mmCIF file of C-alpha atoms in Angstrom:
data_model
loop_
_atom_site.group_PDB
_atom_site.id
_atom_site.type_symbol
_atom_site.label_atom_id
_atom_site.label_comp_id
_atom_site.label_asym_id
_atom_site.label_seq_id
_atom_site.Cartn_x
_atom_site.Cartn_y
_atom_site.Cartn_z
ATOM 1 C CA MET I 1305 -15.506 14.913 10.352
ATOM 2 C CA GLY I 1306 -14.354 15.660 7.160
ATOM 3 C CA GLY I 1307 -17.319 14.320 5.072
ATOM 4 C CA GLY I 1308 -20.870 15.416 5.067
ATOM 5 C CA GLY I 1309 -23.588 14.199 7.122
ATOM 6 C CA GLY I 1310 -26.485 12.490 5.847
ATOM 7 C CA GLY I 1311 -32.054 6.703 9.289
ATOM 8 C CA VAL I 1312 -33.758 2.990 10.683
ATOM 9 C CA ALA I 1313 -35.364 5.364 11.354
ATOM 10 C CA TRP I 1314 -34.462 5.056 14.978
ATOM 11 C CA ARG I 1315 -33.775 8.473 16.356
ATOM 12 C CA THR I 1316 -36.120 11.257 16.093
ATOM 13 C CA LEU I 1317 -33.222 13.791 15.343
ATOM 14 C CA GLY I 1318 -33.553 16.479 12.828
ATOM 15 C CA LYS I 1319 -36.703 16.334 10.104
ATOM 16 C CA LYS I 1320 -36.873 12.405 10.464
ATOM 17 C CA TRP I 1321 -39.463 10.023 9.615
ATOM 18 C CA LEU I 1322 -39.856 6.654 11.070
ATOM 19 C CA HIS I 1323 -40.395 3.765 9.130
ATOM 20 C CA SER I 1324 -40.759 -0.143 9.780
ATOM 21 C CA THR I 1325 -42.682 -2.750 8.138
ATOM 22 C CA ARG I 1326 -43.104 -4.593 11.463
ATOM 23 C CA ALA I 1327 -44.041 -3.031 14.983
ATOM 24 C CA LEU I 1328 -41.246 -3.650 17.357
ATOM 25 C CA THR I 1329 -43.182 -2.274 20.380
ATOM 26 C CA HIS I 1330 -41.031 -3.308 23.311
ATOM 27 C CA THR I 1331 -37.250 -3.333 22.228
ATOM 28 C CA ARG I 1332 -35.158 -2.237 24.996
ATOM 29 C CA ILE I 1333 -31.923 -0.436 24.520
ATOM 30 C CA PRO I 1334 -28.905 -2.675 25.417
ATOM 31 C CA PRO I 1335 -27.026 -1.539 28.610
ATOM 32 C CA ASN I 1336 -23.791 -1.568 27.291
ATOM 33 C CA SER I 1337 -24.141 0.384 24.094
ATOM 34 C CA LEU I 1338 -21.487 2.498 22.586
ATOM 35 C CA LEU I 1339 -22.827 5.904 23.241
ATOM 36 C CA SER I 1340 -25.331 7.467 25.781
ATOM 37 C CA LEU I 1341 -27.541 8.939 23.201
ATOM 38 C CA ASP I 1342 -31.331 9.525 24.143
ATOM 39 C CA LEU I 1343 -32.836 7.152 21.467
ATOM 40 C CA PRO I 1344 -36.252 5.743 21.675
ATOM 41 C CA ASP I 1345 -36.855 2.285 22.390
ATOM 42 C CA VAL I 1346 -39.774 1.754 19.803
ATOM 43 C CA TRP I 1347 -39.632 1.671 16.036
ATOM 44 C CA ILE I 1348 -42.984 3.150 14.370
ATOM 45 C CA PRO I 1349 -44.887 0.990 11.728
ATOM 46 C CA ASN I 1350 -44.648 2.408 8.188
ATOM 47 C CA THR I 1351 -48.266 2.285 8.253
ATOM 48 C CA ASN I 1352 -48.535 5.082 10.471
ATOM 49 C CA CYS I 1353 -45.410 7.501 9.303
ATOM 50 C CA ARG I 1354 -45.405 10.791 10.982
ATOM 51 C CA PHE I 1355 -43.223 13.966 11.262
ATOM 52 C CA ILE I 1356 -40.939 13.936 14.199
ATOM 53 C CA PRO I 1357 -40.128 17.489 15.458
ATOM 54 C CA SER I 1358 -36.503 18.380 15.496
ATOM 55 C CA SER I 1359 -36.150 19.490 18.822
ATOM 56 C CA ARG I 1360 -34.992 16.397 20.151
ATOM 57 C CA ILE I 1361 -31.546 16.723 18.541
ATOM 58 C CA HIS I 1362 -30.947 19.077 21.613
ATOM 59 C CA ASP I 1363 -31.467 15.945 24.039
ATOM 60 C CA VAL I 1364 -27.986 15.162 23.103
ATOM 61 C CA LYS I 1365 -26.525 18.484 22.813
ATOM 62 C CA SER I 1366 -27.686 19.517 25.949
ATOM 63 C CA GLY I 1367 -25.634 16.920 27.749
ATOM 64 C CA ILE I 1368 -22.423 17.709 25.961
ATOM 65 C CA ALA I 1369 -23.409 21.476 26.941
ATOM 66 C CA GLY I 1370 -23.544 20.377 30.408
ATOM 67 C CA GLU I 1371 -20.274 18.591 30.315
ATOM 68 C CA ILE I 1372 -18.643 21.542 28.797
ATOM 69 C CA CYS I 1373 -20.019 23.686 31.670
ATOM 70 C CA ARG I 1374 -19.141 21.621 34.169
ATOM 71 C CA MET I 1375 -15.565 21.591 32.955
ATOM 72 C CA LYS I 1376 -15.404 25.213 32.492
ATOM 73 C CA ASN I 1377 -16.295 25.748 36.343
ATOM 74 C CA ALA I 1378 -13.780 23.225 37.428
ATOM 75 C CA VAL I 1379 -10.827 23.960 35.235
ATOM 76 C CA GLY I 1380 -11.427 27.382 33.676
ATOM 77 C CA LYS I 1381 -10.976 26.027 30.259
ATOM 78 C CA LEU I 1382 -13.478 25.061 27.182
ATOM 79 C CA PRO I 1383 -12.960 22.792 24.398
ATOM 80 C CA GLY I 1384 -11.863 23.907 20.910
ATOM 81 C CA LEU I 1385 -12.498 22.658 17.532
ATOM 82 C CA ALA I 1386 -10.697 23.924 14.246
ATOM 83 C CA VAL I 1387 -12.005 23.445 10.775
ATOM 84 C CA LEU I 1388 -10.052 23.753 7.730
ATOM 85 C CA LEU I 1389 -11.594 24.535 4.816
ATOM 86 C CA VAL I 1390 -9.998 24.548 1.098
ATOM 87 C CA GLY I 1391 -11.986 26.157 -1.946
ATOM 88 C CA LYS I 1392 -15.462 26.912 -2.235
ATOM 89 C CA ARG I 1393 -17.385 23.831 -2.695
ATOM 90 C CA ARG I 1394 -20.747 24.793 -1.696
ATOM 91 C CA ASP I 1395 -21.765 21.675 0.003
ATOM 92 C CA SER I 1396 -18.458 21.735 2.048
ATOM 93 C CA ARG I 1397 -19.420 25.297 2.981
ATOM 94 C CA THR I 1398 -23.053 24.241 4.212
ATOM 95 C CA PHE I 1399 -21.489 21.322 6.184
ATOM 96 C CA ILE I 1400 -18.789 23.680 7.952
ATOM 97 C CA ARG I 1401 -21.615 26.106 8.560
ATOM 98 C CA ILE I 1402 -23.524 23.368 10.320
ATOM 99 C CA LYS I 1403 -20.706 22.092 12.388
ATOM 100 C CA ILE I 1404 -19.782 25.843 13.645
ATOM 101 C CA LYS I 1405 -23.452 26.328 14.532
ATOM 102 C CA ALA I 1406 -23.350 23.021 16.572
ATOM 103 C CA CYS I 1407 -20.382 24.195 18.474
ATOM 104 C CA ASN I 1408 -21.568 27.467 19.266
ATOM 105 C CA GLU I 1409 -24.997 25.778 20.777
ATOM 106 C CA VAL I 1410 -23.049 23.717 23.244
ATOM 107 C CA GLY I 1411 -20.221 26.118 24.127
ATOM 108 C CA ILE I 1412 -17.297 24.839 21.888
ATOM 109 C CA SER I 1413 -14.866 27.449 20.818
ATOM 110 C CA SER I 1414 -14.389 27.498 16.954
ATOM 111 C CA PHE I 1415 -11.375 28.364 14.660
ATOM 112 C CA ILE I 1416 -11.837 28.295 10.889
ATOM 113 C CA ALA I 1417 -8.980 28.708 8.402
ATOM 114 C CA GLU I 1418 -10.171 28.824 4.625
ATOM 115 C CA LEU I 1419 -7.726 28.570 1.881
ATOM 116 C CA PRO I 1420 -7.879 29.062 -1.843
ATOM 117 C CA GLU I 1421 -8.583 26.112 -4.182
ATOM 118 C CA ASP I 1422 -5.112 26.461 -5.690
ATOM 119 C CA CYS I 1423 -3.229 26.561 -2.359
ATOM 120 C CA THR I 1424 -0.383 24.187 -2.142
ATOM 121 C CA GLU I 1425 0.186 21.271 0.585
ATOM 122 C CA ASP I 1426 2.728 23.030 2.422
ATOM 123 C CA GLU I 1427 0.425 25.880 3.178
ATOM 124 C CA ILE I 1428 -2.363 23.495 4.386
ATOM 125 C CA ILE I 1429 0.022 21.461 6.433
ATOM 126 C CA ASN I 1430 1.514 24.514 7.965
ATOM 127 C CA VAL I 1431 -2.081 25.373 9.280
ATOM 128 C CA ILE I 1432 -2.659 22.006 10.640
ATOM 129 C CA SER I 1433 0.888 22.104 12.362
ATOM 130 C CA SER I 1434 -0.009 25.572 13.750
ATOM 131 C CA TYR I 1435 -3.231 23.953 15.064
ATOM 132 C CA ASN I 1436 -1.389 20.964 16.347
ATOM 133 C CA GLU I 1437 0.476 23.085 18.473
ATOM 134 C CA ASN I 1438 -2.323 25.421 19.831
ATOM 135 C CA PRO I 1439 -3.268 24.144 23.313
ATOM 136 C CA SER I 1440 -6.626 25.799 22.997
ATOM 137 C CA VAL I 1441 -7.375 23.696 19.940
ATOM 138 C CA HIS I 1442 -8.488 19.987 20.868
ATOM 139 C CA GLY I 1443 -9.928 18.682 17.651
ATOM 140 C CA ILE I 1444 -9.062 19.406 13.889
ATOM 141 C CA ILE I 1445 -11.036 18.692 11.171
ATOM 142 C CA VAL I 1446 -10.136 18.766 7.182
ATOM 143 C CA GLN I 1447 -13.311 19.264 5.298
ATOM 144 C CA LEU I 1448 -13.469 16.882 2.542
ATOM 145 C CA PRO I 1449 -12.872 16.426 -0.393
ATOM 146 C CA LEU I 1450 -9.995 18.340 -1.059
ATOM 147 C CA PRO I 1451 -9.052 19.726 -4.463
ATOM 148 C CA GLN I 1452 -7.646 16.989 -6.773
ATOM 149 C CA HIS I 1453 -3.994 18.231 -6.865
ATOM 150 C CA LEU I 1454 -3.759 17.820 -3.186
ATOM 151 C CA ASP I 1455 -2.623 14.598 -1.663
ATOM 152 C CA GLN I 1456 -5.609 13.822 0.958
ATOM 153 C CA GLU I 1457 -3.807 11.005 2.731
ATOM 154 C CA LYS I 1458 -0.621 13.244 3.500
ATOM 155 C CA ILE I 1459 -2.755 16.065 4.358
ATOM 156 C CA VAL I 1460 -5.199 14.161 6.828
ATOM 157 C CA ASN I 1461 -2.225 12.214 8.350
ATOM 158 C CA ALA I 1462 -0.578 15.713 9.383
ATOM 159 C CA VAL I 1463 -3.432 16.023 12.031
ATOM 160 C CA SER I 1464 -2.173 15.133 15.429
ATOM 161 C CA LEU I 1465 -3.322 11.504 16.716
ATOM 162 C CA GLU I 1466 -4.493 13.158 19.904
ATOM 163 C CA LYS I 1467 -6.726 15.906 18.041
ATOM 164 C CA ASP I 1468 -7.994 13.599 15.009
ATOM 165 C CA VAL I 1469 -11.632 14.059 16.340
ATOM 166 C CA ASP I 1470 -12.519 12.850 12.895
ATOM 167 C CA GLY I 1471 -10.866 9.228 13.591
ATOM 168 C CA PHE I 1472 -9.218 9.019 10.339
ATOM 169 C CA HIS I 1473 -5.577 8.868 11.462
ATOM 170 C CA PRO I 1474 -3.922 5.797 10.335
ATOM 171 C CA THR I 1475 -3.197 4.640 14.013
ATOM 172 C CA ASN I 1476 -6.744 5.352 14.832
ATOM 173 C CA ILE I 1477 -8.058 3.140 11.956
ATOM 174 C CA GLY I 1478 -5.194 0.502 12.421
ATOM 175 C CA ASN I 1479 -6.483 0.070 16.107
ATOM 176 C CA LEU I 1480 -10.016 -0.198 14.806
ATOM 177 C CA ALA I 1481 -9.167 -2.937 12.655
ATOM 178 C CA MET I 1482 -7.071 -5.157 15.440
ATOM 179 C CA ARG I 1483 -8.675 -7.138 18.094
ATOM 180 C CA GLY I 1484 -7.685 -5.999 21.695
ATOM 181 C CA ARG I 1485 -6.808 -2.499 20.752
ATOM 182 C CA GLU I 1486 -8.849 0.845 21.169
ATOM 183 C CA PRO I 1487 -8.694 3.826 18.936
ATOM 184 C CA LEU I 1488 -8.642 7.112 20.461
ATOM 185 C CA PHE I 1489 -11.578 8.271 18.178
ATOM 186 C CA ILE I 1490 -13.755 6.441 15.879
ATOM 187 C CA PRO I 1491 -15.073 8.020 12.838
ATOM 188 C CA CYS I 1492 -18.215 9.813 14.072
ATOM 189 C CA ALA I 1493 -20.675 8.252 11.159
ATOM 190 C CA SER I 1494 -19.516 4.648 11.601
ATOM 191 C CA MET I 1495 -20.026 5.115 15.354
ATOM 192 C CA VAL I 1496 -23.421 6.461 14.756
ATOM 193 C CA CYS I 1497 -24.488 3.584 12.446
ATOM 194 C CA ILE I 1498 -23.552 0.758 14.858
ATOM 195 C CA GLU I 1499 -25.091 2.543 17.792
ATOM 196 C CA LEU I 1500 -28.380 3.200 15.787
ATOM 197 C CA LEU I 1501 -28.744 -0.495 15.159
ATOM 198 C CA LEU I 1502 -27.683 -1.637 18.913
ATOM 199 C CA ARG I 1503 -30.199 0.572 20.234
ATOM 200 C CA SER I 1504 -33.007 -0.492 17.959
ATOM 201 C CA GLY I 1505 -32.827 -4.290 18.579
ATOM 202 C CA VAL I 1506 -31.147 -5.025 15.688
ATOM 203 C CA GLU I 1507 -29.440 -8.327 15.663
ATOM 204 C CA ILE I 1508 -25.760 -7.982 14.125
ATOM 205 C CA ILE I 1509 -24.083 -11.265 15.442
ATOM 206 C CA GLY I 1510 -24.003 -13.784 12.454
ATOM 207 C CA LYS I 1511 -25.794 -11.523 10.133
ATOM 208 C CA LYS I 1512 -24.965 -10.886 6.805
ATOM 209 C CA ALA I 1513 -23.958 -6.993 6.311
ATOM 210 C CA VAL I 1514 -22.959 -5.498 2.948
ATOM 211 C CA VAL I 1515 -21.273 -1.794 3.101
ATOM 212 C CA ILE I 1516 -21.637 -0.144 -0.308
ATOM 213 C CA GLY I 1517 -18.302 2.093 -0.486
ATOM 214 C CA ARG I 1518 -15.046 1.711 1.293
ATOM 215 C CA SER I 1519 -14.072 5.419 1.781
ATOM 216 C CA ARG I 1520 -11.795 6.275 5.066
ATOM 217 C CA ILE I 1521 -14.789 8.783 6.503
ATOM 218 C CA ALA I 1522 -17.630 6.024 6.418
ATOM 219 C CA GLY I 1523 -17.376 2.955 4.763
ATOM 220 C CA LEU I 1524 -13.927 1.282 6.088
ATOM 221 C CA PRO I 1525 -14.681 2.051 9.697
ATOM 222 C CA THR I 1526 -18.330 0.973 9.403
ATOM 223 C CA SER I 1527 -17.171 -2.464 7.921
ATOM 224 C CA LEU I 1528 -14.547 -2.747 10.758
ATOM 225 C CA LEU I 1529 -17.110 -1.891 13.587
ATOM 226 C CA LEU I 1530 -19.349 -4.496 11.939
ATOM 227 C CA GLN I 1531 -16.798 -7.279 11.944
ATOM 228 C CA ARG I 1532 -15.984 -6.326 15.581
ATOM 229 C CA HIS I 1533 -19.771 -7.123 16.339
ATOM 230 C CA ASN I 1534 -19.244 -10.381 14.451
ATOM 231 C CA ALA I 1535 -21.195 -9.726 11.408
ATOM 232 C CA THR I 1536 -20.147 -11.346 8.180
ATOM 233 C CA VAL I 1537 -19.197 -8.275 6.026
ATOM 234 C CA SER I 1538 -18.926 -7.689 2.365
ATOM 235 C CA THR I 1539 -17.873 -4.580 0.895
ATOM 236 C CA ILE I 1540 -19.253 -3.189 -2.362
ATOM 237 C CA HIS I 1541 -16.881 -1.053 -4.528
ATOM 238 C CA ALA I 1542 -16.223 0.148 -8.075
ATOM 239 C CA PHE I 1543 -14.751 -3.137 -9.195
ATOM 240 C CA THR I 1544 -17.259 -5.615 -7.407
ATOM 241 C CA ASN I 1545 -19.167 -7.727 -10.120
ATOM 242 C CA ASN I 1546 -22.890 -8.092 -9.642
ATOM 243 C CA PRO I 1547 -23.468 -5.750 -6.576
ATOM 244 C CA GLU I 1548 -27.110 -5.957 -6.790
ATOM 245 C CA GLN I 1549 -27.124 -9.821 -6.314
ATOM 246 C CA ILE I 1550 -24.741 -9.286 -3.236
ATOM 247 C CA THR I 1551 -26.809 -6.828 -1.809
ATOM 248 C CA SER I 1552 -29.978 -8.739 -2.133
ATOM 249 C CA GLN I 1553 -28.855 -11.350 0.366
ATOM 250 C CA ALA I 1554 -27.868 -8.844 3.172
ATOM 251 C CA ASP I 1555 -29.753 -8.563 6.248
ATOM 252 C CA ILE I 1556 -28.059 -5.271 7.162
ATOM 253 C CA VAL I 1557 -27.063 -2.581 4.190
ATOM 254 C CA VAL I 1558 -24.849 0.158 4.832
ATOM 255 C CA THR I 1559 -24.323 2.574 2.038
ATOM 256 C CA ASP I 1560 -21.535 5.616 1.468
ATOM 257 C CA VAL I 1561 -20.752 6.184 -2.065
ATOM 258 C CA GLY I 1562 -22.530 9.446 -3.145
ATOM 259 C CA VAL I 1563 -24.562 8.438 -5.873
ATOM 260 C CA PRO I 1564 -28.320 9.700 -5.619
ATOM 261 C CA ASN I 1565 -30.581 6.758 -5.739
ATOM 262 C CA MET I 1566 -28.147 4.081 -6.677
ATOM 263 C CA VAL I 1567 -29.628 1.334 -4.410
ATOM 264 C CA ARG I 1568 -33.059 0.682 -5.887
ATOM 265 C CA GLY I 1569 -35.446 -1.517 -4.257
ATOM 266 C CA HIS I 1570 -34.726 -4.731 -6.202
ATOM 267 C CA TRP I 1571 -31.381 -4.687 -4.589
ATOM 268 C CA LEU I 1572 -32.924 -5.136 -0.947
ATOM 269 C CA LYS I 1573 -33.985 -8.448 0.674
ATOM 270 C CA GLN I 1574 -37.385 -8.394 2.115
ATOM 271 C CA GLY I 1575 -37.286 -7.286 5.709
ATOM 272 C CA ALA I 1576 -33.626 -5.799 5.606
ATOM 273 C CA VAL I 1577 -32.415 -3.026 7.386
ATOM 274 C CA VAL I 1578 -30.898 0.074 5.693
ATOM 275 C CA VAL I 1579 -28.534 2.839 7.117
ATOM 276 C CA ASP I 1580 -28.010 5.555 4.404
ATOM 277 C CA MET I 1581 -24.879 7.668 5.067
ATOM 278 C CA GLY I 1582 -25.124 9.385 1.664
ATOM 279 C CA THR I 1583 -25.703 12.992 1.304
ATOM 280 C CA ASN I 1584 -26.067 13.855 -2.199
ATOM 281 C CA LEU I 1585 -27.207 17.436 -3.672
ATOM 282 C CA VAL I 1586 -29.260 16.959 -6.513
ATOM 283 C CA LYS I 1587 -30.672 19.979 -9.097
ATOM 284 C CA ASP I 1588 -34.202 20.744 -8.082
ATOM 285 C CA PRO I 1589 -35.716 23.745 -9.458
ATOM 286 C CA SER I 1590 -38.730 23.367 -7.225
ATOM 287 C CA CYS I 1591 -36.638 23.932 -4.307
ATOM 288 C CA ARG I 1592 -35.639 27.606 -3.191
ATOM 289 C CA GLN I 1593 -32.075 26.619 -2.888
ATOM 290 C CA GLY I 1594 -32.084 25.186 -6.642
ATOM 291 C CA TYR I 1595 -31.407 21.602 -5.238
ATOM 292 C CA SER I 1596 -32.511 19.010 -2.897
ATOM 293 C CA VAL I 1597 -30.651 16.350 -0.553
ATOM 294 C CA THR I 1598 -31.360 12.974 -1.370
ATOM 295 C CA GLY I 1599 -29.228 9.530 -0.152
ATOM 296 C CA ASP I 1600 -27.803 6.831 -2.145
ATOM 297 C CA VAL I 1601 -30.915 4.379 -1.579
ATOM 298 C CA CYS I 1602 -34.177 5.112 -3.453
ATOM 299 C CA PHE I 1603 -36.077 5.698 -0.548
ATOM 300 C CA GLU I 1604 -39.449 5.331 -1.933
ATOM 301 C CA GLU I 1605 -38.784 2.239 -3.375
ATOM 302 C CA ALA I 1606 -36.978 0.820 -0.340
ATOM 303 C CA ILE I 1607 -39.775 1.501 2.266
ATOM 304 C CA GLY I 1608 -41.803 -0.936 0.590
ATOM 305 C CA VAL I 1609 -39.285 -3.898 1.089
ATOM 306 C CA VAL I 1610 -37.131 -3.213 4.176
ATOM 307 C CA SER I 1611 -37.988 -3.374 7.800
ATOM 308 C CA ALA I 1612 -36.323 -0.182 8.862
ATOM 309 C CA ILE I 1613 -34.398 2.785 6.983
ATOM 310 C CA THR I 1614 -33.059 6.070 7.771
ATOM 311 C CA PRO I 1615 -34.003 8.846 5.575
ATOM 312 C CA VAL I 1616 -31.634 11.653 4.028
ATOM 313 C CA PRO I 1617 -31.660 14.207 5.220
ATOM 314 C CA GLY I 1618 -32.259 14.044 8.919
ATOM 315 C CA GLY I 1619 -31.282 10.426 9.439
ATOM 316 C CA VAL I 1620 -27.420 9.573 10.343
ATOM 317 C CA GLY I 1621 -26.345 13.253 9.862
ATOM 318 C CA PRO I 1622 -27.521 15.218 12.936
ATOM 319 C CA VAL I 1623 -26.300 12.565 15.212
ATOM 320 C CA THR I 1624 -23.044 12.348 13.597
ATOM 321 C CA ILE I 1625 -22.451 16.286 14.046
ATOM 322 C CA SER I 1626 -23.189 15.479 17.852
ATOM 323 C CA MET I 1627 -20.450 12.774 17.800
ATOM 324 C CA LEU I 1628 -18.200 15.016 16.455
ATOM 325 C CA LEU I 1629 -18.665 17.551 19.405
ATOM 326 C CA SER I 1630 -18.549 14.558 21.856
ATOM 327 C CA ASN I 1631 -15.171 13.554 20.636
ATOM 328 C CA THR I 1632 -13.818 17.059 20.745
ATOM 329 C CA LEU I 1633 -15.074 17.199 24.472
ATOM 330 C CA ASP I 1634 -13.118 13.849 25.022
ATOM 331 C CA SER I 1635 -10.281 15.455 23.512
ATOM 332 C CA ALA I 1636 -10.253 18.406 26.021
ATOM 333 C CA LYS I 1637 -11.058 16.330 28.932
ATOM 334 C CA ARG I 1638 -8.030 14.206 28.143
ATOM 335 C CA ALA I 1639 -5.629 17.187 27.626
ATOM 336 C CA TYR I 1640 -6.858 18.899 30.927
ATOM 337 C CA GLY I 1641 -6.942 15.581 32.872
ATOM 338 C CA PHE I 1642 -10.590 16.559 33.588
ATOM 339 C CA THR I 1643 -13.120 13.421 34.500
#
């Protein structure tokens, strides 16, 4: 996944708080959900917020690690993930470090190519081509955003369809948009967003959903997935008039714009469900790193209005990383004919 990782606070992954203004005490996990994550079957009322230990992230990773071990024993091969980083953006380097650490934890081989800020498109495409041809590499991610002088579309499209574990290839996005067709890979953040809704018992069919942002990374594919689940979807972008008014009518709100605290409490309908996929670094002298991480939604205002919301950090992000690992494993299984 090229972008960063950022919940209804449905999953106790990472440093997460659970919030809900209603106690749904017996909402069972649907049997035909997209993924097989070990998600809880209850929401915690916001009158009883509590800190959830980060150890549960390993519930997901341990399943992936077990499958990798089984494949290694059967065919003597491991999945491989290649990462391409251009420039020295601090946030991009942080995201890459998290992804590589996750690979190491489950047994995925990692390959890293770092290119300078002023590199050419041809240099990048040459690196991608070498990974496309490398049988030990089963997934390739180009860390986004790229420097402005580069054609991001051209570079992302150079990744082989069979190794597009981010799900950004035009064929994967196109198949996602068409009924009756299935992409090889679905963008990880969008897949997690829908899975959280499904597993938390949130009704999607016929509901009004607003997606703020239309990026290839999360906004666009999330809109397509919500439509597949028969929501009535509106997309908010830079040219939308009265975004507050449109958003305030939505039962489900998903954000992916990278603007800290853009969505305020008065933007939100009472009882709405909010998935915040924004990950923004904000200068904060009180923090040891000199910055803090926040989402696109003003969390403190939202929790007094909504029925459920994902926090940042610790919401969508940790599960998104796990989906990247899962996509890489699936790609390797396909390459080796392993089931």
